[in-house]
Every structure is written in C-alpha cells, then in structure tokens.
CSV table of C-alpha atoms and ligand atoms in Angstrom, one decimal:
chain,number,residue,atom,x,y,z
D,1,MET,CA,0.0,0.0,0.0
D,2,SER,CA,1.4,3.4,-0.9
D,3,GLU,CA,1.3,6.2,1.6
D,4,ILE,CA,-2.0,6.7,3.4
D,5,LEU,CA,-3.2,10.2,2.8
D,6,THR,CA,-6.9,10.1,2.8
D,7,ILE,CA,-9.8,8.4,4.6
D,8,ALA,CA,-10.4,6.6,1.3
D,9,ASP,CA,-6.9,5.0,1.6
D,10,LEU,CA,-7.9,3.7,5.0
D,11,LYS,CA,-11.1,2.3,3.6
D,12,ASP,CA,-9.2,0.4,0.8
D,13,LEU,CA,-6.9,-1.1,3.4
D,14,ALA,CA,-9.8,-2.0,5.7
D,15,ARG,CA,-11.6,-3.8,2.8
D,16,ARG,CA,-8.6,-6.1,2.5
D,17,ARG,CA,-8.1,-6.7,6.2
D,18,VAL,CA,-11.6,-7.0,7.7
D,19,PRO,CA,-13.9,-10.0,7.1
D,20,LYS,CA,-16.5,-9.1,4.4
D,21,MET,CA,-19.5,-9.2,6.7
D,22,PHE,CA,-18.1,-6.6,9.0
D,23,PHE,CA,-16.6,-4.4,6.3
D,24,ASP,CA,-20.0,-4.5,4.6
D,25,TYR,CA,-21.7,-3.7,7.9
D,26,ALA,CA,-19.8,-0.5,8.0
D,27,ASP,CA,-20.0,0.3,4.3
D,28,SER,CA,-23.8,0.1,3.9
D,29,GLY,CA,-26.9,2.1,4.1
D,30,ALA,CA,-30.6,1.2,4.1
D,31,TRP,CA,-32.3,-0.1,1.0
D,32,THR,CA,-31.0,1.7,-2.1
D,33,GLU,CA,-28.4,3.5,-0.1
D,34,SER,CA,-29.4,6.8,-1.7
D,35,THR,CA,-29.2,8.8,1.6
D,36,TYR,CA,-25.9,7.1,2.5
D,37,ARG,CA,-24.5,8.4,-0.8
D,38,ALA,CA,-26.2,11.8,-0.5
D,39,ASN,CA,-24.5,12.4,2.9
D,40,GLU,CA,-21.1,12.3,1.2
D,41,GLU,CA,-22.1,13.9,-2.2
D,42,ASP,CA,-23.8,16.9,-0.8
D,43,PHE,CA,-20.6,18.1,0.9
D,44,SER,CA,-19.0,18.6,-2.5
D,45,LYS,CA,-21.7,21.1,-3.6
D,46,ILE,CA,-20.6,23.5,-0.9
D,47,LYS,CA,-17.8,25.9,-1.8
D,48,PHE,CA,-15.4,28.0,0.3
D,49,ARG,CA,-14.3,31.5,-0.3
D,50,GLN,CA,-10.6,31.6,-0.9
D,51,ARG,CA,-8.9,34.6,0.8
D,52,VAL,CA,-5.3,35.8,0.4
D,53,LEU,CA,-2.8,38.1,2.1
D,54,VAL,CA,-4.1,37.7,5.6
D,55,ASP,CA,-2.0,36.6,8.5
D,56,MET,CA,-2.3,32.8,8.7
D,57,SER,CA,0.1,32.1,11.5
D,58,ASN,CA,-0.8,30.8,15.0
D,59,ARG,CA,-3.8,28.8,13.9
D,60,SER,CA,-5.9,26.8,16.4
D,61,LEU,CA,-8.5,24.0,15.9
D,62,GLU,CA,-9.4,24.0,19.6
D,63,SER,CA,-13.1,24.3,20.5
D,64,THR,CA,-15.6,23.0,22.9
D,65,MET,CA,-18.5,20.5,22.6
D,66,ILE,CA,-21.1,20.6,25.4
D,67,GLY,CA,-18.7,22.6,27.4
D,68,GLU,CA,-15.9,20.1,27.1
D,69,LYS,CA,-12.6,21.2,25.6
D,70,VAL,CA,-11.7,19.4,22.4
D,71,SER,CA,-8.5,19.6,20.3
D,72,MET,CA,-10.8,19.8,17.3
D,73,PRO,CA,-14.6,19.6,17.2
D,74,VAL,CA,-14.7,16.1,15.8
D,75,ALA,CA,-16.0,13.3,18.1
D,76,LEU,CA,-16.0,9.6,17.3
D,77,ALA,CA,-19.7,8.5,16.7
D,78,PRO,CA,-21.2,5.6,18.4
D,79,THR,CA,-21.0,2.5,16.2
D,80,GLY,CA,-22.2,-1.0,16.9
D,81,LEU,CA,-20.0,-4.1,16.6
D,82,THR,CA,-16.8,-2.0,16.5
D,83,GLY,CA,-14.9,-4.8,18.2
D,84,MET,CA,-15.5,-6.8,15.1
D,85,GLN,CA,-13.7,-4.4,12.8
D,86,HIS,CA,-10.6,-5.2,14.9
D,87,ALA,CA,-10.1,-7.1,18.2
D,88,ASP,CA,-10.9,-4.9,21.2
D,89,GLY,CA,-11.9,-2.2,18.8
D,90,GLU,CA,-13.9,0.1,21.1
D,91,MET,CA,-11.0,0.0,23.7
D,92,LEU,CA,-8.5,0.9,21.1
D,93,ALA,CA,-10.6,3.7,19.5
D,94,ALA,CA,-11.3,5.2,22.9
D,95,GLN,CA,-7.6,5.3,23.7
D,96,ALA,CA,-6.8,6.9,20.4
D,97,ALA,CA,-9.5,9.5,20.9
D,98,GLU,CA,-8.3,10.2,24.4
D,99,ALA,CA,-4.7,10.7,23.3
D,100,PHE,CA,-5.9,13.0,20.5
D,101,GLY,CA,-8.2,15.1,22.8
D,102,VAL,CA,-11.5,14.3,21.1
D,103,PRO,CA,-14.6,12.6,22.6
D,104,PHE,CA,-15.2,8.9,22.1
D,105,THR,CA,-18.8,7.6,22.2
D,106,LEU,CA,-19.5,4.0,23.1
D,107,SER,CA,-22.5,2.4,21.5
D,108,THR,CA,-25.0,0.3,23.5
D,109,MET,CA,-24.4,-2.4,20.8
D,110,SER,CA,-20.7,-2.5,21.3
D,111,ILE,CA,-18.6,-5.6,21.7
D,112,CYS,CA,-16.4,-4.2,24.5
D,113,SER,CA,-18.5,-3.2,27.5
D,114,ILE,CA,-18.7,0.2,29.3
D,115,GLU,CA,-16.5,-1.3,32.0
D,116,ASP,CA,-14.0,-2.6,29.5
D,117,VAL,CA,-13.6,0.8,28.0
D,118,ALA,CA,-13.4,2.5,31.4
D,119,SER,CA,-10.7,0.1,32.4
D,120,VAL,CA,-8.3,1.3,29.7
D,121,THR,CA,-9.1,5.1,29.6
D,122,LYS,CA,-8.4,7.9,32.1
D,123,LYS,CA,-10.6,10.6,30.8
D,124,PRO,CA,-14.4,10.3,30.7
D,125,PHE,CA,-16.0,9.0,27.4
D,126,TRP,CA,-19.6,9.4,26.2
D,127,PHE,CA,-22.1,6.6,26.2
D,128,GLN,CA,-24.9,6.2,23.6
D,129,LEU,CA,-28.2,4.7,24.8
D,130,TYR,CA,-30.7,2.8,22.8
D,131,VAL,CA,-34.1,2.6,24.6
D,132,LEU,CA,-35.2,-1.0,24.7
D,133,ARG,CA,-38.5,-2.3,25.9
D,134,ASP,CA,-36.8,-3.9,28.9
D,135,LYS,CA,-36.8,-0.8,31.1
D,136,ASP,CA,-34.9,-2.5,33.9
D,137,PHE,CA,-32.1,-3.1,31.5
D,138,VAL,CA,-32.2,0.5,30.3
D,139,LEU,CA,-32.1,1.8,33.9
D,140,ASN,CA,-29.2,-0.5,34.6
D,141,LEU,CA,-27.3,0.7,31.6
D,142,ILE,CA,-27.7,4.3,32.6
D,143,ASP,CA,-26.5,3.5,36.1
D,144,ARG,CA,-23.5,1.6,34.6
D,145,ALA,CA,-22.6,4.6,32.5
D,146,LYS,CA,-22.8,6.8,35.6
D,147,ALA,CA,-20.6,4.4,37.6
D,148,ALA,CA,-18.0,4.5,34.7
D,149,LYS,CA,-18.1,8.3,35.0
D,150,CYS,CA,-19.2,8.9,31.4
D,151,SER,CA,-19.5,12.6,30.9
D,152,ALA,CA,-22.4,12.6,28.4
D,153,LEU,CA,-25.3,10.4,27.5
D,154,VAL,CA,-26.1,10.3,23.8
D,155,LEU,CA,-29.7,9.2,23.4
D,156,THR,CA,-30.4,7.9,19.9
D,157,LEU,CA,-33.9,8.7,18.7
D,158,ASP,CA,-33.9,7.4,15.1
D,159,LEU,CA,-33.8,3.7,15.7
D,160,GLN,CA,-37.1,2.8,17.2
D,161,ILE,CA,-37.3,0.1,14.5
D,162,LEU,CA,-34.3,-1.1,12.4
D,163,GLY,CA,-33.9,0.1,8.8
D,164,GLN,CA,-33.1,-2.8,6.4
D,165,ARG,CA,-29.6,-3.1,5.1
D,166,HIS,CA,-29.5,-5.7,2.4
D,167,LYS,CA,-25.8,-6.6,2.7
D,168,ASP,CA,-26.2,-7.6,6.4
D,169,ILE,CA,-29.0,-10.0,5.5
D,170,ARG,CA,-27.1,-11.5,2.6
D,171,ASN,CA,-24.0,-11.9,4.6
D,172,GLY,CA,-25.8,-13.4,7.6
D,173,LEU,CA,-24.2,-10.8,9.9
D,174,SER,CA,-23.5,-12.1,13.4
D,175,ALA,CA,-20.9,-11.6,16.1
D,176,PRO,CA,-18.9,-13.7,16.2
D,177,PRO,CA,-19.4,-14.9,12.6
D,178,LYS,CA,-21.0,-18.3,12.0
D,179,MET,CA,-18.7,-21.0,10.6
D,180,THR,CA,-20.3,-21.3,7.2
D,181,LEU,CA,-18.2,-22.3,4.2
D,182,ALA,CA,-18.3,-18.8,2.8
D,183,ASN,CA,-17.1,-17.3,6.1
D,184,ILE,CA,-14.4,-19.9,6.5
D,185,VAL,CA,-13.0,-19.1,3.1
D,186,ASP,CA,-13.2,-15.3,3.8
D,187,LEU,CA,-11.6,-15.6,7.2
D,188,ALA,CA,-8.7,-17.7,5.8
D,189,LEU,CA,-7.9,-14.6,3.7
D,190,LYS,CA,-7.9,-12.3,6.8
D,191,PRO,CA,-5.3,-14.0,9.1
D,192,ARG,CA,-4.3,-10.7,10.9
D,193,TRP,CA,-8.0,-10.2,12.0
D,194,CYS,CA,-8.3,-13.9,13.0
D,195,LEU,CA,-5.2,-13.7,15.2
D,196,GLY,CA,-6.5,-10.6,16.9
D,197,ILE,CA,-9.9,-12.1,17.6
D,198,ALA,CA,-8.4,-15.4,18.8
D,199,GLY,CA,-6.4,-13.4,21.3
D,200,THR,CA,-9.3,-11.6,23.0
D,201,LYS,CA,-12.3,-12.8,25.1
D,202,ARG,CA,-14.4,-9.9,23.7
D,203,ARG,CA,-16.4,-11.4,20.8
D,204,THR,CA,-20.0,-10.6,21.5
D,205,PHE,CA,-22.2,-7.8,22.8
D,206,ARG,CA,-20.7,-7.4,26.3
D,207,ASN,CA,-23.0,-4.5,27.3
D,208,ILE,CA,-25.9,-6.9,27.0
D,209,VAL,CA,-25.0,-10.5,27.5
D,210,GLY,CA,-25.0,-11.3,31.2
D,211,HIS,CA,-26.9,-8.0,31.9
D,212,ALA,CA,-30.2,-8.4,30.1
D,213,LYS,CA,-32.8,-10.9,31.1
D,214,GLY,CA,-33.0,-14.0,28.9
D,215,VAL,CA,-29.7,-13.2,27.1
D,216,GLY,CA,-27.2,-15.6,28.5
D,217,ASP,CA,-25.7,-16.6,25.2
D,218,VAL,CA,-25.2,-15.3,21.7
D,219,SER,CA,-27.6,-17.6,19.9
D,220,SER,CA,-30.7,-15.7,21.4
D,221,LEU,CA,-29.2,-12.3,20.8
D,222,SER,CA,-30.2,-11.4,17.2
D,223,SER,CA,-33.9,-12.2,17.9
D,224,TRP,CA,-33.6,-10.3,21.2
D,225,THR,CA,-32.4,-7.1,19.5
D,226,THR,CA,-35.1,-7.1,16.8
D,227,GLU,CA,-37.7,-7.7,19.5
D,228,GLN,CA,-36.3,-5.3,22.0
D,229,PHE,CA,-36.0,-1.9,20.4
D,230,ASP,CA,-38.9,0.2,21.7
D,231,PRO,CA,-41.3,1.4,18.9
D,232,GLN,CA,-43.3,3.4,21.4
D,233,LEU,CA,-40.4,5.7,22.5
D,234,SER,CA,-41.8,9.2,22.9
D,235,TRP,CA,-40.7,12.7,24.0
D,236,LYS,CA,-42.0,11.8,27.5
D,237,ASP,CA,-39.3,9.1,27.8
D,238,VAL,CA,-36.6,11.8,27.2
D,239,ALA,CA,-37.7,13.4,30.5
D,240,TRP,CA,-37.3,10.3,32.7
D,241,ILE,CA,-34.1,9.3,31.0
D,242,LYS,CA,-32.7,12.9,31.5
D,243,GLU,CA,-33.7,12.7,35.2
D,244,ARG,CA,-32.3,9.3,35.9
D,245,TRP,CA,-29.0,10.2,34.1
D,246,GLY,CA,-28.7,13.6,35.7
D,247,GLY,CA,-25.7,14.7,33.5
D,248,LYS,CA,-25.1,16.2,30.0
D,249,LEU,CA,-27.6,14.8,27.5
D,250,ILE,CA,-27.2,14.8,23.7
D,251,LEU,CA,-30.2,13.8,21.5
D,252,LYS,CA,-29.1,12.1,18.3
D,253,GLY,CA,-31.0,11.5,15.1
D,254,ILE,CA,-32.8,14.8,14.4
D,255,LEU,CA,-33.4,15.7,10.8
D,256,ASP,CA,-36.4,18.0,10.9
D,257,LYS,CA,-36.7,21.4,12.4
D,258,GLU,CA,-40.0,20.6,14.2
D,259,ASP,CA,-38.2,17.8,16.0
D,260,ALA,CA,-35.2,20.1,16.7
D,261,LEU,CA,-37.5,22.6,18.4
D,262,MET,CA,-39.1,19.8,20.5
D,263,ALA,CA,-35.6,18.6,21.4
D,264,ALA,CA,-34.7,22.1,22.5
D,265,GLU,CA,-37.7,22.1,24.8
D,266,THR,CA,-36.5,19.0,26.7
D,267,GLY,CA,-33.6,21.0,28.2
D,268,ALA,CA,-31.0,18.6,26.6
D,269,ASP,CA,-27.6,20.0,26.0
D,270,ALA,CA,-27.2,19.3,22.3
D,271,ILE,CA,-28.8,17.7,19.3
D,272,VAL,CA,-27.1,15.7,16.6
D,273,VAL,CA,-28.5,16.4,13.2
D,274,SER,CA,-28.2,12.9,11.8
D,275,ASN,CA,-29.8,10.2,9.6
D,276,HIS,CA,-27.8,7.5,11.2
D,277,GLY,CA,-25.3,7.5,8.4
D,278,GLY,CA,-28.0,6.7,5.8
D,279,ARG,CA,-28.8,3.4,7.6
D,280,GLN,CA,-32.3,4.1,8.7
D,281,LEU,CA,-34.8,6.1,6.4
D,282,ASP,CA,-33.5,5.7,2.9
D,283,GLY,CA,-34.8,8.7,0.9
D,284,ALA,CA,-34.3,11.1,3.9
D,285,ALA,CA,-32.3,14.3,3.3
D,286,SER,CA,-28.6,14.3,3.7
D,287,SER,CA,-27.6,15.7,7.1
D,288,ILE,CA,-25.5,18.6,5.7
D,289,SER,CA,-28.4,19.7,3.5
D,290,VAL,CA,-30.7,20.3,6.5
D,291,LEU,CA,-28.1,21.5,9.0
D,292,GLU,CA,-28.4,25.3,8.3
D,293,GLU,CA,-32.2,25.3,8.5
D,294,ILE,CA,-32.2,23.4,11.8
D,295,ALA,CA,-29.4,25.5,13.3
D,296,ASP,CA,-31.3,28.7,12.3
D,297,ALA,CA,-34.5,27.4,13.8
D,298,VAL,CA,-33.1,26.5,17.2
D,299,GLY,CA,-30.7,29.5,17.4
D,300,ASP,CA,-28.9,29.4,20.7
D,301,ARG,CA,-31.5,27.4,22.5
D,302,ILE,CA,-29.5,24.2,22.1
D,303,GLU,CA,-26.1,23.3,20.8
D,304,VAL,CA,-26.1,21.8,17.4
D,305,HIS,CA,-23.9,18.9,16.3
D,306,VAL,CA,-24.0,17.0,13.0
D,307,ASP,CA,-22.8,13.7,11.5
D,308,GLY,CA,-23.1,11.8,8.3
D,309,GLY,CA,-20.8,11.8,5.3
D,310,ILE,CA,-17.9,13.6,6.8
D,311,ARG,CA,-14.8,12.2,5.0
D,312,SER,CA,-12.3,15.1,5.3
D,313,GLY,CA,-11.3,18.1,7.4
D,314,GLN,CA,-12.9,20.3,4.7
D,315,ASP,CA,-16.3,18.6,5.4
D,316,VAL,CA,-15.9,19.4,9.1
D,317,LEU,CA,-15.3,23.0,8.3
D,318,LYS,CA,-18.3,23.2,6.0
D,319,ALA,CA,-20.5,21.8,8.8
D,320,LEU,CA,-19.1,24.4,11.2
D,321,CYS,CA,-19.8,27.2,8.7
D,322,LEU,CA,-23.4,26.0,8.4
D,323,GLY,CA,-24.0,26.2,12.2
D,324,ALA,CA,-22.7,23.1,13.8
D,325,LYS,CA,-20.7,23.5,17.0
D,326,GLY,CA,-19.4,20.0,16.7
D,327,THR,CA,-19.2,17.0,14.4
D,328,TYR,CA,-18.9,13.2,14.6
D,329,ILE,CA,-17.2,10.7,12.3
D,330,GLY,CA,-18.5,7.1,12.1
D,331,ARG,CA,-17.1,5.2,9.1
D,332,PRO,CA,-13.8,7.2,8.9
D,333,PHE,CA,-12.6,5.9,12.2
D,334,LEU,CA,-14.0,2.4,11.6
D,335,TYR,CA,-12.0,2.2,8.4
D,336,GLY,CA,-8.9,3.3,10.3
D,337,LEU,CA,-9.5,0.8,13.0
D,338,GLY,CA,-10.1,-2.1,10.5
D,339,ALA,CA,-7.0,-1.1,8.5
D,340,MET,CA,-4.5,-0.5,11.3
D,341,GLY,CA,-6.1,-0.9,14.8
D,342,LYS,CA,-5.4,2.0,17.2
D,343,ASP,CA,-2.8,3.6,14.9
D,344,GLY,CA,-5.4,3.6,12.1
D,345,VAL,CA,-7.9,5.5,14.3
D,346,THR,CA,-5.1,8.0,15.1
D,347,LYS,CA,-4.3,8.2,11.4
D,348,ALA,CA,-7.9,9.0,10.5
D,349,LEU,CA,-7.9,11.8,13.1
D,350,GLU,CA,-4.6,13.1,11.9
D,351,ILE,CA,-5.7,13.2,8.3
D,352,ILE,CA,-8.8,15.2,9.2
D,353,ARG,CA,-6.8,17.6,11.5
D,354,LYS,CA,-4.3,18.3,8.7
D,355,GLU,CA,-7.0,19.0,6.2
D,356,MET,CA,-8.8,21.3,8.6
D,357,ASP,CA,-5.7,23.2,9.4
D,358,ILE,CA,-4.6,23.8,5.8
D,359,THR,CA,-8.1,24.7,4.7
D,360,LEU,CA,-8.6,27.1,7.6
D,361,ALA,CA,-5.5,28.9,6.5
D,362,LEU,CA,-6.4,29.1,2.9
D,363,CYS,CA,-9.8,30.5,3.9
D,364,GLY,CA,-7.9,33.2,5.6
D,365,LYS,CA,-8.9,32.3,9.2
D,366,ARG,CA,-6.8,31.4,12.2
D,367,LEU,CA,-9.4,30.1,14.6
D,368,VAL,CA,-11.7,27.2,13.8
D,369,THR,CA,-14.3,28.9,16.0
D,370,ASP,CA,-14.3,31.9,13.6
D,371,MET,CA,-15.7,29.8,10.7
D,372,GLY,CA,-19.2,31.0,9.8
D,373,LYS,CA,-21.6,31.4,6.9
D,374,ASP,CA,-19.6,34.3,5.5
D,375,GLN,CA,-16.8,31.8,4.7
D,376,LEU,CA,-18.9,30.0,2.2
D,377,ARG,CA,-19.7,31.1,-1.4
D,378,ARG,CA,-23.4,31.4,-1.8
I,401,FMN,C1,-21.2,0.4,11.3
I,401,FMN,C2,-22.1,1.5,12.0
I,401,FMN,C3,-22.7,1.2,13.2
I,401,FMN,C4,-23.5,2.2,13.8
I,401,FMN,N1,-24.0,1.9,15.0
I,401,FMN,C5,-24.7,2.9,15.7
I,401,FMN,C6,-25.1,2.6,17.0
I,401,FMN,O1,-24.9,1.6,17.6
I,401,FMN,N2,-25.7,3.7,17.7
I,401,FMN,C7,-26.0,4.9,17.1
I,401,FMN,O2,-26.5,5.8,17.7
I,401,FMN,N3,-25.5,5.1,15.8
I,401,FMN,C8,-24.9,4.2,15.1
I,401,FMN,N4,-24.4,4.4,13.9
I,401,FMN,C9,-24.5,5.7,13.3
I,401,FMN,C10,-23.3,6.6,13.7
I,401,FMN,O3,-23.4,7.0,15.0
I,401,FMN,C11,-23.3,7.9,12.9
I,401,FMN,O4,-24.6,8.5,13.0
I,401,FMN,C12,-23.0,7.7,11.4
I,401,FMN,O5,-22.0,6.7,11.3
I,401,FMN,C13,-22.4,9.0,10.8
I,401,FMN,O6,-22.2,8.9,9.5
I,401,FMN,P1,-20.7,8.5,8.9
I,401,FMN,O7,-20.5,7.1,9.1
I,401,FMN,O8,-20.9,8.9,7.4
I,401,FMN,O9,-19.7,9.4,9.6
I,401,FMN,C14,-23.6,3.4,13.2
I,401,FMN,C15,-23.0,3.7,12.0
I,401,FMN,C16,-22.2,2.8,11.4
I,401,FMN,C17,-21.5,3.1,10.1
C-alpha cells in the first residue's frame, strides 16, 4: 500500500483486512443507499471563499463540545460491533480519541462493554443509549454509564425500528461470525484479523450478554435485538431518562426542524443532526443539507452537532460554517480501525486535522471557531 493520505486510503486497506460481513456492515446504508450516498455527495456542492494576504500564523483548531474542551470539534460517533472491525476495537478507538483530545462515544451495541472501555481510559468518554422495551435493563445501563463516570449520555432517537440493510441479511451478519463455508473461506484470507480475535475474550455484545434478562448466550441475541428496540419511544421518555441520568444529555438523530424545536424544549444540552449515516430512512435528506435550516430554527436554545458523510477536514469546516458547534465521524474511524487498529484511528484523526488546518489557513482564518456562513460562497 502506498502512503495513506486520505480516509479513502484507509477504507481500501480495511476492505482487505476486515472480514467481508463486518466491512460491509460499516459500508452500507438502508435499501438503495441513496441517503448514504447523498450524505457524502452533498458536501462537495458547498464551496469555500478563498482569501489571500491575511495573517495565517498561529492557527488553532481547539473548541468545545457541550462545554468540554476538544482539540478539534470532531467526536467519534457511536457504532455497533466496533470490536468486530478489529479485536478490542472500542477500547483501542477510545484510547486513540483520548490521546488526541476528542470525545469517544461508546454504543449500546458495542462488543467491548462500558466497563472494558473504562478500564483502559483515564478521561471520561460518552455513552450512547438505545431505549429498549426492557426498562430495567435500560435503567441499569444508565447506572453503569454513571458508575463508569461517562461525561455525556447520547440518546439515539432514530432507531425505534431497524432500517433494512440488504448486505447484512445477505452476509448473515452475526458476532462472532458463524462458521459457514463462505465465512471460513473469507476468514482464511484475513489472518491478521483472526489472530486478533483469537487473542481476545471480547467477541460478542458485552453491554448486553449477562446483563439483560433472557440473554445468556449469543444464539438468542439477534432475535432479542429485533424484538427489543422500543417502537413506542416518545418525548415523554426523554424526561425520565434525563432525570435518571442527571448529567449532560445529547439527542441524536434529528433531521427535521420541528423535532429540533421539540428537542430544545427538553432541556437537553445538544442535538445531533443525523440520519444514522443513511442506515435508517433511505430517501431522507442528507444531514448537511438540513443543517443550516435546523441551526437557524433553534438558534442558541440548544447546541447543534452534525454527523453523516464527513470524510475530510474540509467537510468538518463546512459543517461548522453552516451552524454546527461539533461534528462526529463514524465510518472514517471504523476504516482506520479495521486497517491498522489503534494507529489507524489516530491516522484518521490526523488526516482530518491536517486537512482542517490547511483549509482554515487558505480560507484566511486562524481560529476554527471563527468559521461561519460568511466563509462560504453562496
Ligand atoms: C457500522 C455502523 C454502526 C453504527 N451503530 C450505531 C449505534 O450503535 N448507535 C448509534 O446511535 N448510531 C450508530 N451508527 C450511526 C453513527 O453513530 C453515525 O450517525 C454515522 O456513522 C455518521 O455517518 P458517517 O459514518 O458517514 O460518519 C452506526 C453507524 C455505522 C456506520
């Protein structure tokens, strides 16, 4: 592999190193994947104003997200099965994020548990909550995140039922993979991955197995997840979750300004403008195309974050210009992890940081916090 310069380079390497079912799990959207594609494509329609002969020295990408200092406003998004992209994936990604000075968000559907990640990090990470019908389990998860000193709860609102991703069905996605002939052939070509997984005890959903009623082993888990997501989740639930949690709360999965206004009413600390990386409602708008409208609607009532389709530092800056205070990356860090473990996650963050820094300068700005609408051509 020649030098890794872009997130696309990391993706190419991950494709060669990660078993097909897990690479496809990351690189997929719902149904026709039109929203997944639009998330990325719509960024390229936005253009910067190039400025010259301004002092470009002493630049800074530092900012804050929900009051926490960040070395750049780019958090790692919650992603399920991350420990299947690379052995102990969530622990490695959390360590890379911590060293870099950006937030890491652990998914409910992670392979490494809240306690696993807490055991290898020093700074608080964020925990993403799915609300399941088993409320005792949900309360227990909130309490476990508190005990692990997580500094924010990210409540995902856009997965009351699961969008259909064809690749996962065709690949028979499971963690760990079932020993079918196709999987055995594929795994034989991914020795590095196999060695890693053979060397860890973390191979299934450790936030859930052993904690939720009726889930003692993996075989019952896939039916449990499809049955367990709560289709009746409502704005009222946000209130009791907020109260039980008692800390910083981020509402993830807002794509409509009416919902954004409702979210602001809850007293949460931030919203994430997101369509779940195009994995839920295929045909929904790209995140970046609705960001400005939503940010304008809520004003300073609630902090606005965004994710979906960010593949470069330029994309991050465009999102900041359109009203986001913070951004998240999902697939870019997963590709880094699958390609090169912890170093790959660091590489993904370094690529984005460098692109942000150079772009900031060429736009004639020194502080990332100064990027606003006037920096775009419109
Ligand atoms: C493989 C994968 C798994 C995901 N799992 C979760 C999850 O468990 N919880 C959640 O709130 N969002 C999940 N998401 C959505 C991400 O948090 C985020 O919204 C999305 O990845 C952003 O788009 P990007 O991948 O283009 O950066 C997942 C996304 C991917 C790609």
